[in-house]
Coordinates of C-alpha atoms in Angstrom, one line a residue:
M186 CA 78.8 127.5 98.7
A187 CA 80.3 125.0 100.9
Q188 CA 77.7 123.2 103.8
N189 CA 78.3 121.4 107.1
Y190 CA 76.4 118.3 106.9
N191 CA 75.8 116.7 110.2
I192 CA 75.7 112.9 110.5
T193 CA 74.1 112.0 114.6
I194 CA 75.1 108.5 115.7
T195 CA 71.5 106.9 117.1
A196 CA 72.9 103.8 118.2
S197 CA 75.5 101.5 118.6
F198 CA 75.9 97.2 118.3
P199 CA 78.9 96.2 119.9
N200 CA 80.1 92.6 119.1
D201 CA 82.2 91.7 121.6
A202 CA 83.4 88.5 119.6
N203 CA 84.5 89.9 116.7
P204 CA 84.5 94.2 117.1
A205 CA 85.2 94.5 113.5
D206 CA 81.6 93.3 113.1
S207 CA 80.2 96.2 115.2
S208 CA 77.6 98.4 113.9
L209 CA 76.1 102.1 114.1
T210 CA 72.9 103.7 113.1
L211 CA 73.8 106.9 111.4
D212 CA 70.7 109.4 110.7
D213 CA 72.1 109.7 106.7
N214 CA 71.9 105.5 107.1
G215 CA 75.9 105.3 106.1
N216 CA 76.3 107.4 102.9
T217 CA 76.8 110.7 103.2
Y218 CA 76.8 112.7 99.6
A219 CA 78.6 115.7 99.7
D220 CA 80.9 118.2 97.8
P221 CA 84.0 119.7 97.2
G222 CA 84.7 121.9 100.2
D223 CA 81.7 120.5 102.4
Q224 CA 82.5 119.8 105.8
I225 CA 81.3 116.5 107.6
T226 CA 80.3 116.6 111.3
W227 CA 80.2 113.7 113.4
K228 CA 77.8 113.6 116.1
I229 CA 76.7 111.2 119.4
G230 CA 73.4 111.1 120.3
T231 CA 71.8 110.9 123.2
G232 CA 71.6 107.3 124.2
S233 CA 72.9 105.7 121.4
G234 CA 75.5 104.1 123.9
V235 CA 78.2 106.0 121.9
G236 CA 80.5 107.1 124.4
R237 CA 83.4 108.2 122.5
I238 CA 84.9 107.9 118.9
S239 CA 88.8 107.7 119.2
A240 CA 89.2 107.9 115.2
I241 CA 87.7 108.5 111.9
T242 CA 89.7 106.9 108.9
D243 CA 89.9 106.2 105.5
D244 CA 90.0 102.5 104.5
A245 CA 93.0 101.1 103.2
G246 CA 92.7 101.4 99.0
S247 CA 89.9 103.7 99.3
T248 CA 89.8 107.0 98.3
D249 CA 90.7 109.8 100.4
V250 CA 88.3 112.2 100.1
F251 CA 89.1 115.0 102.6
G252 CA 93.3 115.1 102.3
P253 CA 95.6 117.3 101.4
P254 CA 96.2 118.9 103.3
S255 CA 96.0 117.1 106.2
S256 CA 93.9 119.9 107.9
N257 CA 90.9 119.0 106.4
E258 CA 91.0 115.6 107.9
P259 CA 88.2 114.3 110.1
A260 CA 89.9 115.3 114.0
P261 CA 87.8 115.6 117.4
Q262 CA 86.0 119.2 117.8
G263 CA 86.2 121.2 121.4
G264 CA 88.9 119.5 122.7
G265 CA 87.1 116.7 123.3
S266 CA 86.3 113.1 121.1
G267 CA 82.4 113.5 121.3
N268 CA 82.0 115.2 117.6
W269 CA 84.5 115.0 115.3
R270 CA 84.9 117.0 111.8
G271 CA 86.5 116.9 108.7
T272 CA 86.1 119.4 105.6
I273 CA 86.0 117.7 101.8
N274 CA 89.2 118.3 99.6
S275 CA 87.8 121.1 97.1
G276 CA 89.6 119.9 94.8
I277 CA 88.4 116.1 94.7
A278 CA 86.9 114.6 91.6
R279 CA 83.3 114.4 91.7
G280 CA 81.9 110.9 92.2
S281 CA 84.9 109.9 94.4
I282 CA 83.5 107.3 96.8
E283 CA 85.5 106.8 100.3
N284 CA 84.8 103.7 102.4
Y285 CA 85.5 104.8 106.2
T286 CA 85.9 103.5 109.5
I287 CA 84.5 104.8 113.1
T288 CA 86.2 104.0 115.8
W289 CA 84.5 103.9 119.2
Y290 CA 84.3 102.9 122.7
T291 CA 81.0 102.2 124.5
D292 CA 79.2 105.1 127.2
E293 CA 79.0 102.0 129.9
S294 CA 81.5 102.2 132.7
P295 CA 83.7 101.1 132.4
E296 CA 83.8 101.7 128.5
R297 CA 84.2 98.9 126.1
G298 CA 85.8 99.0 122.8
P299 CA 87.4 99.6 120.9
Y300 CA 84.5 98.6 118.1
S301 CA 84.4 100.1 114.3
F302 CA 81.9 100.5 111.7
D303 CA 82.6 101.3 107.9
P304 CA 79.4 103.7 106.4
K305 CA 80.6 105.7 103.1
I306 CA 80.8 109.4 101.8
S307 CA 79.6 110.3 98.1
I308 CA 81.2 113.2 96.7
N309 CA 78.1 114.2 94.0
P310 CA 78.5 113.7 90.8
T311 CA 77.2 117.4 89.5
Q312 CA 77.4 120.2 91.6
T313 CA 74.4 120.5 93.8
V314 CA 72.7 124.1 93.9

């Protein structure tokens, strides 16, 4: 049975000198383990310093565990860019790993960014019960 995994961003560390070397603290330590058909929801935690997520994309050369179809790809939920959700392709090979990038802006006024951070999603090699 498909599950929904919530990943909460709990802290942010923007690097203005090199935005690609910025980092986020995720409550799953930056490595999500899921099964085919599961949903992943990214949430911005209160006090994390992140104001909004502008994109969640697979890294070049990495396995895309979400598509096809393109409707599975991570996208903002509820008309805003606070929470994002994607659905793992139900036919993805077990043991697949996707390195992906979260592109984000600070919650400061005015906001700063974009910054990026590269966590990963690992598809469980065997079915979980």
